[in-house]
XYZ file of C-alpha atoms in Angstrom:
324
model
C -13.306 -27.873 22.999
C -9.625 -28.561 22.679
C -8.479 -32.006 23.760
C -7.088 -31.816 27.323
C -3.803 -33.306 26.213
C -3.239 -30.384 23.856
C -3.191 -27.868 26.711
C -2.633 -29.808 29.941
C 0.294 -32.260 29.971
C 1.102 -34.784 32.687
C -1.152 -35.267 35.686
C -3.523 -32.506 34.618
C -5.074 -34.408 31.711
C -5.197 -37.534 33.850
C -7.276 -35.579 36.370
C -9.504 -34.359 33.559
C -10.000 -37.967 32.529
C -11.034 -38.869 36.079
C -13.451 -35.932 36.146
C -15.040 -37.111 32.897
C -15.322 -40.615 34.347
C -17.231 -39.378 37.416
C -19.563 -37.359 35.192
C -20.422 -40.453 33.142
C -20.870 -42.636 36.254
C -18.005 -44.972 35.366
C -14.821 -44.799 37.410
C -11.370 -44.834 35.902
C -10.592 -48.355 37.313
C -13.814 -49.640 35.792
C -12.803 -48.212 32.465
C -9.420 -49.908 32.808
C -11.107 -53.206 33.571
C -13.370 -52.739 30.584
C -10.346 -52.487 28.358
C -10.599 -48.712 27.767
C -7.195 -47.135 27.689
C -7.021 -43.492 28.825
C -4.921 -41.214 26.624
C -1.329 -40.981 27.751
C -1.450 -43.814 30.294
C 1.464 -45.949 29.303
C -0.407 -49.222 29.356
C -0.264 -51.975 26.820
C -3.205 -52.817 24.550
C -6.155 -54.869 25.775
C -4.006 -58.032 25.848
C -2.867 -56.997 29.369
C -4.672 -58.536 32.264
C -6.884 -56.517 34.574
C -4.431 -57.052 37.424
C -1.601 -55.658 35.331
C -3.670 -52.629 34.496
C -4.953 -51.914 37.979
C -1.810 -50.300 39.482
C -2.063 -47.431 37.039
C -5.702 -46.858 38.065
C -5.765 -47.750 41.772
C -8.324 -46.383 44.210
C -5.665 -44.271 45.967
C -4.625 -42.679 42.734
C -8.264 -42.100 41.878
C -8.830 -40.225 45.175
C -5.746 -38.090 44.591
C -6.894 -37.310 41.114
C -10.356 -36.473 42.397
C -8.966 -33.986 44.906
C -6.812 -32.327 42.280
C -9.605 -32.295 39.727
C -11.692 -29.945 41.869
C -8.955 -27.307 41.580
C -8.519 -27.585 37.828
C -9.652 -24.978 35.329
C -10.850 -26.541 32.117
C -9.436 -25.285 28.831
C -11.594 -22.465 27.389
C -13.662 -23.157 24.359
C -11.860 -21.819 21.312
C -14.050 -19.733 19.049
C -13.133 -20.264 15.399
C -12.072 -17.116 13.557
C -14.679 -15.348 11.476
C -15.063 -16.657 7.983
C -13.835 -14.150 5.418
C -16.516 -14.208 2.768
C -15.122 -11.302 0.735
C -11.348 -10.972 0.771
C -11.392 -7.550 -0.904
C -13.727 -6.091 1.742
C -11.711 -7.663 4.563
C -8.442 -6.175 3.277
C -10.145 -2.802 2.890
C -11.463 -2.987 6.467
C -7.954 -3.638 7.828
C -6.516 -0.678 5.897
C -8.842 1.915 7.433
C -7.081 4.819 9.144
C -8.351 6.248 12.436
C -8.542 10.022 12.513
C -9.983 13.119 14.102
C -11.225 16.211 12.254
C -10.567 19.932 12.474
C -12.174 22.954 10.832
C -10.356 24.831 8.075
C -11.476 27.934 6.134
C -12.507 27.684 2.484
C -11.503 30.504 0.118
C -13.168 31.959 -2.977
C -10.772 31.964 -5.933
C -12.098 34.779 -8.131
C -13.351 36.955 -5.272
C -9.915 36.853 -3.532
C -11.719 36.017 -0.296
C -9.828 33.877 2.224
C -12.774 32.844 4.399
C -15.837 32.197 2.289
C -16.807 29.083 4.229
C -15.354 26.166 6.168
C -14.678 22.462 5.752
C -13.818 19.550 8.046
C -10.348 18.150 7.349
C -8.994 14.819 8.603
C -6.006 15.143 10.918
C -4.523 11.903 9.582
C -4.412 13.429 6.096
C -3.522 17.085 6.724
C -1.712 16.870 10.081
C 0.373 13.748 9.571
C 3.776 13.675 11.241
C 6.702 14.493 8.973
C 8.390 11.448 7.440
C 11.243 12.499 5.178
C 12.291 8.887 4.670
C 8.876 7.958 3.279
C 8.790 11.030 1.029
C 12.261 10.213 -0.257
C 11.328 6.610 -1.066
C 8.211 7.558 -2.999
C 9.863 10.404 -4.933
C 12.629 8.028 -6.021
C 9.998 5.474 -6.984
C 8.108 8.035 -9.102
C 11.219 9.300 -10.857
C 12.496 5.787 -11.515
C 9.229 4.964 -13.293
C 9.685 7.994 -15.570
C 13.363 7.351 -16.199
C 14.401 6.306 -19.696
C 17.674 5.955 -21.547
C 18.683 8.633 -24.063
C 18.492 6.301 -27.036
C 19.088 2.591 -27.598
C 22.255 1.505 -29.419
C 22.378 -1.044 -32.221
C 24.365 -4.198 -31.742
C 26.152 -5.950 -34.624
C 23.006 -7.981 -35.195
C 20.906 -4.822 -35.702
C 23.203 -2.961 -38.132
C 22.311 -3.487 -41.769
C 24.810 -5.431 -43.863
C 27.809 -7.503 -42.857
C 26.293 -10.868 -43.700
C 29.144 -11.958 -45.915
C 32.619 -12.870 -44.693
C 34.953 -10.154 -46.122
C 37.751 -12.562 -47.037
C 38.696 -16.118 -46.439
C 39.901 -17.280 -43.065
C 43.474 -18.167 -44.073
C 46.017 -17.239 -46.721
C 45.395 -13.496 -47.078
C 47.842 -12.461 -44.369
C 45.228 -10.266 -42.751
C 43.504 -10.712 -39.424
C 40.585 -13.103 -39.481
C 37.184 -11.434 -39.496
C 33.653 -12.661 -40.017
C 31.660 -9.458 -40.591
C 32.255 -5.821 -41.479
C 29.715 -4.900 -38.774
C 31.973 -6.075 -35.959
C 32.125 -3.600 -33.011
C 35.823 -2.908 -33.740
C 35.049 -1.760 -37.296
C 33.909 1.700 -38.342
C 30.175 1.549 -39.004
C 29.848 -1.593 -36.936
C 27.529 -2.328 -34.061
C 27.948 -1.161 -30.475
C 29.203 -3.676 -27.930
C 27.379 -3.569 -24.580
C 25.518 -0.384 -25.495
C 22.357 0.998 -23.872
C 19.202 -0.990 -24.564
C 15.537 -0.209 -23.794
C 14.849 -1.134 -20.193
C 12.673 -0.219 -17.247
C 14.143 1.286 -14.083
C 10.850 0.948 -12.205
C 10.594 -0.956 -8.928
C 7.686 -1.849 -6.694
C 6.417 0.266 -3.824
C 3.774 -0.926 -1.325
C 0.445 0.852 -1.649
C 0.367 1.629 2.065
C 3.662 3.469 1.740
C 2.374 5.407 -1.272
C -0.741 6.521 0.596
C 1.288 7.453 3.673
C 3.652 9.532 1.533
C 0.738 11.421 -0.034
C -0.653 12.166 3.432
C 2.798 13.390 4.523
C 3.104 15.623 1.450
C -0.326 17.206 2.005
C 0.455 17.700 5.693
C 3.802 19.283 4.835
C 2.168 21.997 2.720
C -0.547 22.512 5.332
C 2.085 22.836 8.062
C 3.969 25.442 6.037
C 0.799 27.476 5.485
C 1.022 27.178 1.687
C -2.035 24.944 1.262
C -5.302 26.695 0.391
C -8.745 25.112 0.071
C -11.045 26.785 -2.470
C -14.716 26.261 -3.212
C -14.231 25.636 -6.920
C -11.735 26.309 -9.703
C -14.463 27.490 -12.115
C -13.750 30.783 -13.921
C -16.132 33.193 -15.608
C -13.939 33.274 -18.715
C -11.231 30.964 -19.960
C -8.608 33.666 -20.557
C -4.963 33.332 -19.543
C -4.784 37.054 -18.737
C -7.737 36.755 -16.361
C -6.198 33.812 -14.490
C -2.793 35.534 -14.379
C -4.389 38.499 -12.646
C -5.990 36.216 -10.047
C -2.710 34.395 -9.379
C -0.830 37.674 -8.932
C -3.423 38.922 -6.431
C -3.068 35.729 -4.411
C 0.723 35.866 -4.676
C 1.031 32.393 -6.219
C 4.097 32.144 -8.451
C 4.636 28.367 -8.421
C 1.323 26.664 -7.747
C -0.328 23.295 -8.219
C -4.121 23.086 -8.488
C -5.796 19.774 -7.647
C -9.426 19.598 -8.711
C -12.192 17.067 -8.303
C -13.251 14.369 -10.744
C -12.634 16.644 -13.750
C -11.081 20.079 -14.244
C -13.461 22.873 -15.227
C -13.110 23.692 -18.925
C -12.456 27.470 -18.614
C -9.842 26.968 -15.900
C -8.083 24.209 -17.820
C -7.948 26.396 -20.915
C -6.702 29.472 -19.037
C -4.009 27.593 -17.090
C -2.608 25.686 -20.063
C -0.269 28.530 -21.077
C 0.932 29.755 -17.675
C 4.440 28.880 -16.572
C 4.756 27.180 -13.136
C 0.998 26.643 -12.897
C -0.022 22.997 -13.147
C -3.489 21.516 -12.899
C -4.318 17.922 -11.915
C -7.544 16.069 -11.164
C -7.798 14.180 -7.878
C -6.856 10.988 -9.715
C -3.476 12.504 -10.627
C -2.503 13.787 -7.165
C 1.032 12.611 -6.415
C 3.878 13.291 -4.008
C 6.433 14.544 -6.543
C 4.144 17.208 -8.026
C 3.085 18.465 -4.580
C 6.672 18.822 -3.368
C 7.828 20.331 -6.659
C 5.498 23.356 -6.342
C 5.690 25.929 -3.576
C 1.926 26.449 -3.263
C -0.855 23.882 -3.225
C -4.509 24.701 -3.956
C -7.218 22.074 -3.421
C -10.886 22.253 -4.264
C -13.484 20.979 -1.813
C -14.286 18.114 -4.205
C -10.608 17.147 -4.241
C -10.542 17.112 -0.433
C -13.568 14.800 -0.278
C -12.100 12.392 -2.841
C -8.594 12.335 -1.349
C -9.810 11.841 2.218
C -12.055 8.953 1.194
C -9.132 7.392 -0.680
C -6.427 7.922 1.947
C -8.561 7.021 4.977
C -10.039 3.978 3.169
C -13.570 4.986 4.154
C -14.724 3.934 0.721
C -14.470 0.476 -0.784
C -11.534 0.548 -3.238
C -12.416 0.599 -6.902
C -11.141 1.883 -10.253
C -13.545 4.866 -10.231
C -13.050 5.984 -6.637
C -11.182 9.171 -7.550
C -13.369 9.801 -10.603
C -16.747 9.958 -8.856
C -17.756 11.703 -5.645
C -18.956 9.420 -2.818
C -22.696 9.278 -2.302
């Protein structure tokens, strides 16, 4: 229990002291006479006489304290917070996202069938409110990571030669110079030129996950997101896949598969313009927004929902293996 003085200043803790005295069978004056000094009573140490200490603990004051003590509410017992035994699991628990589910049709890719089944989709992943500011932040973050300078320039220290002083410092009548690789000379180094550097900056993981949910929801809201059973093809021919894409009317499409992309589909899609294929591990905001159509496999939906809703303990292989 907290000490009364920590929560009840003034006469309140004095009344609590009197209540404790009655419970132990020793009155407050008796404690004063015994040399026990209650907390907060501005009395001197035990060198004071009993008579000097009595006014602070008189019988009248004891009765008044007793009457007020019956109306007091003792400080509640403070329960210590739960001990975090595994910090990683505790952080994962706090990151979980509450959601509801809705039913969505599942299509068959090769059969050109729009409703070949159904799947439960999380509203927090595929019906997230639009956040253009979050999408903008994450797209800039992705592009900054990929940004690179055209080519680095050589400074005077990097250009070969120029180690010898061309002529002496004085007496020639010419301007003093120490190297033929000076930036003001032809063939010299570049002053303040571009150098290899990184334009990347940090982005919180929560913001990244929220942006991916917003991007998926954006395509679902537009009606350009299709869920298919599998991306597997009977033959890995570009002509065969081109025919399927034309029948579906997909001219700029991104396919997101499960743990790995099926071999025939990967081979057939490798030579088709504006048709990109990514595993669930590679799903990102920039690629989703860059393409007009988005096609997800059921395995990709399971992996992405487990990752974005934090229903699965984070790990390096979370998007590479299906949950049990």
